[in-house]
Tab-separated table of C-alpha atoms in Angstrom:
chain	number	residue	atom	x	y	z
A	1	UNK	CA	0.000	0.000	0.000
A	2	UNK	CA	2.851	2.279	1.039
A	3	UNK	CA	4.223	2.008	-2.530
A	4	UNK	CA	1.109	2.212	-4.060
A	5	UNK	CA	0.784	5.571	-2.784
A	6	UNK	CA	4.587	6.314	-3.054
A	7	UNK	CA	3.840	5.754	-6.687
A	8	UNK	CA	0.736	7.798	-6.995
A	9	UNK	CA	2.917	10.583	-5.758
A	10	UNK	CA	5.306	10.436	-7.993
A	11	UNK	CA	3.259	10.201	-10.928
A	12	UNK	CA	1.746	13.238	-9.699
A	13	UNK	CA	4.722	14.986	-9.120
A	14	UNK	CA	6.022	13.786	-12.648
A	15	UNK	CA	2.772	14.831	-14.520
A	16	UNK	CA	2.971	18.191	-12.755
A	17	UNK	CA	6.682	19.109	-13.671
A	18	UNK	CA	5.940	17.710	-17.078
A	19	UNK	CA	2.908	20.309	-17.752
A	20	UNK	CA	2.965	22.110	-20.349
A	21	UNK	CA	1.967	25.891	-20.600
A	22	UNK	CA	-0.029	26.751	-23.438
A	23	UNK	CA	-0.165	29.943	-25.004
A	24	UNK	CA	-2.144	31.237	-27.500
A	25	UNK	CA	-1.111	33.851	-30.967
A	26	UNK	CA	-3.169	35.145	-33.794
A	27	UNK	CA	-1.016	35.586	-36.744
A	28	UNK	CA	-3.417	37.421	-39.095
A	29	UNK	CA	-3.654	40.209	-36.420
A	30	UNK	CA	-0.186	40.215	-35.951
A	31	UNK	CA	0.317	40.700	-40.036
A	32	UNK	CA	-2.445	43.382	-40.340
A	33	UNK	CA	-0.702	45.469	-37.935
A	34	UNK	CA	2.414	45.239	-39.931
A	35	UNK	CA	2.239	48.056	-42.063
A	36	UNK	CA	4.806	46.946	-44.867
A	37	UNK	CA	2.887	43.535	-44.980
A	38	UNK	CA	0.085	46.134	-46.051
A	39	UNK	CA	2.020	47.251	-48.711
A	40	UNK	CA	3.259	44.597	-49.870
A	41	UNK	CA	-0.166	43.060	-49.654
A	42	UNK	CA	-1.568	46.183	-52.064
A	43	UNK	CA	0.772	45.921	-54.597
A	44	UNK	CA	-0.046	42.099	-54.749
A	45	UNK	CA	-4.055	42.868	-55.303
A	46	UNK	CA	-2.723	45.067	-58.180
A	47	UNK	CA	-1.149	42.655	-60.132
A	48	UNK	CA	-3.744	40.610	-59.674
A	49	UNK	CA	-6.087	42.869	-60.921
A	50	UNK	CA	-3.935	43.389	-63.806
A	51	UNK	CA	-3.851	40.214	-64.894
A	52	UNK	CA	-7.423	39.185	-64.142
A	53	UNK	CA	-8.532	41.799	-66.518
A	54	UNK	CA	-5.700	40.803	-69.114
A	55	UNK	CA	-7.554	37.540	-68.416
A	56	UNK	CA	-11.022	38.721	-69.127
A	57	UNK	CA	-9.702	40.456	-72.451
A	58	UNK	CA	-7.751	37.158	-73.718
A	59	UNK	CA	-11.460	35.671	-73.034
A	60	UNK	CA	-12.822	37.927	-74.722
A	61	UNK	CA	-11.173	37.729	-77.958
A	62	UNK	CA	-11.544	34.283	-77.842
A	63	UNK	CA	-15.079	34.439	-77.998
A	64	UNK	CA	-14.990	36.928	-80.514
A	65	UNK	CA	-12.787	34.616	-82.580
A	66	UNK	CA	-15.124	31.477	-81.669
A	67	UNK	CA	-18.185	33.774	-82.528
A	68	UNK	CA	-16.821	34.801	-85.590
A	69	UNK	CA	-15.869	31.149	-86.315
A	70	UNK	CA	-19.107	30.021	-86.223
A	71	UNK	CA	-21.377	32.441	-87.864
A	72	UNK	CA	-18.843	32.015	-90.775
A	73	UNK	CA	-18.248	28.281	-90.627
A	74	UNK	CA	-20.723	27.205	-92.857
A	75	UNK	CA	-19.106	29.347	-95.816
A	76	UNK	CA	-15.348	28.213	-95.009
A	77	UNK	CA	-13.870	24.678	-96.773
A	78	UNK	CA	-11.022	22.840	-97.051
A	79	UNK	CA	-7.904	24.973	-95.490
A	80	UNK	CA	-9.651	27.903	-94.830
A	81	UNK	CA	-11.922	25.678	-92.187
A	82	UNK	CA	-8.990	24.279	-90.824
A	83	UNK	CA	-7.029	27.440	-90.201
A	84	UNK	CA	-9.988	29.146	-88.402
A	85	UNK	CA	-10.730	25.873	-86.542
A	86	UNK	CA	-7.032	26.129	-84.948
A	87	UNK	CA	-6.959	30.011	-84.778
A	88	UNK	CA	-9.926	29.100	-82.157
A	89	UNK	CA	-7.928	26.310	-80.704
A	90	UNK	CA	-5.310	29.065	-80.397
A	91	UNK	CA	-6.767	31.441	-78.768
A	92	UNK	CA	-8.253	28.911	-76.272
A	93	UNK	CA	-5.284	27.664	-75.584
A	94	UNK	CA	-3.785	30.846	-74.867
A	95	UNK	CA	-6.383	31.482	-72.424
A	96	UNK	CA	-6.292	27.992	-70.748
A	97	UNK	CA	-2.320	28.622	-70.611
A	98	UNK	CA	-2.629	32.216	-69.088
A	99	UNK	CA	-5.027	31.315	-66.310
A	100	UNK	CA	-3.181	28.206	-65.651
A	101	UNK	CA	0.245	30.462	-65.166
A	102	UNK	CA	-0.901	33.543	-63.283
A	103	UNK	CA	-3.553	31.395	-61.257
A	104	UNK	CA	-2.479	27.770	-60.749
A	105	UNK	CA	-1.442	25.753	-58.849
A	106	UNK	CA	2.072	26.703	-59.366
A	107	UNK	CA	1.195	29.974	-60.669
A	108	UNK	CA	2.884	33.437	-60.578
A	109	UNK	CA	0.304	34.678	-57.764
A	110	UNK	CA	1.431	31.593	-55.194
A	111	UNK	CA	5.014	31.890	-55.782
A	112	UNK	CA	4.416	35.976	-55.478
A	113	UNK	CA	2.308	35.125	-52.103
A	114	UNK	CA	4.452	33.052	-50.874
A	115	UNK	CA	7.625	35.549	-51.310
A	116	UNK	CA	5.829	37.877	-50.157
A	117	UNK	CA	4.696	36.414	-46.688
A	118	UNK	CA	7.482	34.923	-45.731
A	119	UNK	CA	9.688	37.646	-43.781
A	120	UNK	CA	6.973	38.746	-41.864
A	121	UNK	CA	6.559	34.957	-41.034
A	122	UNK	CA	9.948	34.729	-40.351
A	123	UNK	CA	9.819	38.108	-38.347
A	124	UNK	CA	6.713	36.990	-36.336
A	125	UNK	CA	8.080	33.185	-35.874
A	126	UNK	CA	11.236	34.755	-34.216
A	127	UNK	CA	9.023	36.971	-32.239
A	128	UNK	CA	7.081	33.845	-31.186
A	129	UNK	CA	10.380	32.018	-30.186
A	130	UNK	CA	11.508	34.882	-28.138
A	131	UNK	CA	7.613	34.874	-26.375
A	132	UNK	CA	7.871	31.477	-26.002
A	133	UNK	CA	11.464	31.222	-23.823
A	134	UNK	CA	10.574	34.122	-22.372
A	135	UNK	CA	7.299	32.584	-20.731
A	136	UNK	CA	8.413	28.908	-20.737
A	137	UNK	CA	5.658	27.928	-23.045
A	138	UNK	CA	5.073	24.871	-24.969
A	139	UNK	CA	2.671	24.683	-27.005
A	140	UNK	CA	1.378	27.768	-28.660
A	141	UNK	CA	-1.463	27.487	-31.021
A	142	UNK	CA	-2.483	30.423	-33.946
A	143	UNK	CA	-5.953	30.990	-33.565
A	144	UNK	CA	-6.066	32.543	-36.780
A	145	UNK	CA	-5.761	29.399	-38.460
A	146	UNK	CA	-9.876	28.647	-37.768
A	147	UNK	CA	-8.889	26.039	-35.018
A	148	UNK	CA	-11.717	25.747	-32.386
A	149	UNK	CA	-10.941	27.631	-29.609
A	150	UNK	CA	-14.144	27.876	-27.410
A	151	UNK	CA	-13.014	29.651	-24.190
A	152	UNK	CA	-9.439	31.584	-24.040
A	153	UNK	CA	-8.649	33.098	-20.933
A	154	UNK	CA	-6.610	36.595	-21.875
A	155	UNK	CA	-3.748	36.018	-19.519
A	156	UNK	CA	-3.148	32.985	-22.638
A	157	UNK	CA	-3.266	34.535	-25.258
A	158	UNK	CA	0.397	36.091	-26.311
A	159	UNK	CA	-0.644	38.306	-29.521
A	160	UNK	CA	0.325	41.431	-27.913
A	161	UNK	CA	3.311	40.389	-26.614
A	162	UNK	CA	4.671	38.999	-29.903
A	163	UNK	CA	3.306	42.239	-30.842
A	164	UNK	CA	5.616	44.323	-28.536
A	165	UNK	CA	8.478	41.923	-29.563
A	166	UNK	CA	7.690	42.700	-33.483
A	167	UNK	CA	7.598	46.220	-32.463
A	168	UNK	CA	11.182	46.704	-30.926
A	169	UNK	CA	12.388	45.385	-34.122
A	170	UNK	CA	12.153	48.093	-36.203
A	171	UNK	CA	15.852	48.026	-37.833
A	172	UNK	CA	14.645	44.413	-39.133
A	173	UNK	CA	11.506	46.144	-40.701
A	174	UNK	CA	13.626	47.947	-42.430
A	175	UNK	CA	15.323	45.457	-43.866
A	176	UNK	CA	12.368	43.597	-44.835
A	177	UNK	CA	10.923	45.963	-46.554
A	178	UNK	CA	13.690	47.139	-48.526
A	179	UNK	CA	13.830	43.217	-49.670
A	180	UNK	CA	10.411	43.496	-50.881
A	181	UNK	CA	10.895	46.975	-52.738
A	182	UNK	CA	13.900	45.171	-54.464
A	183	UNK	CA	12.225	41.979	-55.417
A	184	UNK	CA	9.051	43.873	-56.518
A	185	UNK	CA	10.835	46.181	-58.535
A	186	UNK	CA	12.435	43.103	-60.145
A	187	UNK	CA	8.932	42.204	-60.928
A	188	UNK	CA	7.869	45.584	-62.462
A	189	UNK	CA	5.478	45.707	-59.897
A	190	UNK	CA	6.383	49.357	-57.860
């Protein structure tokens, strides 16, 4: 019995010193208060924009040329079918092609996304680490990745102080945004 209970303590004592402190950061807050993700983030919507509506017009003169194509079709033979038939082809293509390169899957707007969030990811992820061995956390969960969160006591949640960490930092802002400006300007996009 003695050891029974000798054991209970320990385990106790063991599950105790082993618990972990769990802390709580929302990254999308963090980012929106970053005002050269901002910027960044505006001149990404434009060229976007751009190329949706360079989208929309390489749509439209495809079905111009598939309009035109068919209203005429019946008067067209031999070669003259065929070459219209593939200008249409073409110009579908050239769509398919465009959409599939801007907006992919391995399109221009991930690979421009995901240059384009990753120093302030960096920048926050250090701030985390520094929150994190400051408070002897570990686990720390981002509650701005929809997980379900139904009660959150405040003195858990360490947005603000990541916050205040990202804030001291602002030599490495700098830095980061002078990155972007260069590899934007590489892209034609300032």
């Amino acid at each position: 019995m003695k050891k029974f209970h000798l054991l209970l303590v320990l385990f106790m004592a063991s599950s105790i010193l082993s618990a972990q402190k769990i802390g709580v950061v929302d990254t999308d807050y963090l980012l929106n208060k970053m005002p050269q993700y901002k910027e960044a983030e505006g001149r990404l919507n434009q060229q976007i924009n751009s190329w949706e509506n360079e989208a929309k017009k390489l749509q439209q003169e495809f079905e111009n040329e598939k309009s035109a194509f068919e209203n005429e079709k019946i008067l067209l033979v031999g070669e003259q079918l065929k070459e219209r038939k593939k200008a249409v082809e073409d110009a579908e293509n050239k769509v398919k092609n465009f959409i599939n390169d801007k907006f992919g899957t391995n399109g221009e707007i991930n690979l421009l996304r995901a240059n384009l969030t990753k120093p302030f990811q960096d920048q926050i992820w250090n701030a985390i680490k520094k929150v994190v061995e400051k408070n002897n956390l570990g686990i720390v969960l981002d509650k701005s990745n929809n997980i379900s969160v139904l009660f959150l006591d405040n003195k858990y949640d360490y947005t603000d102080k990541v916050n205040d960490v990202l804030n001291n930092k602002n030599t490495s802002k700098t830095k980061s945004s002078e990155k972007l400006k260069k590899y934007f300007f590489n892209l034609n996009l300032v």
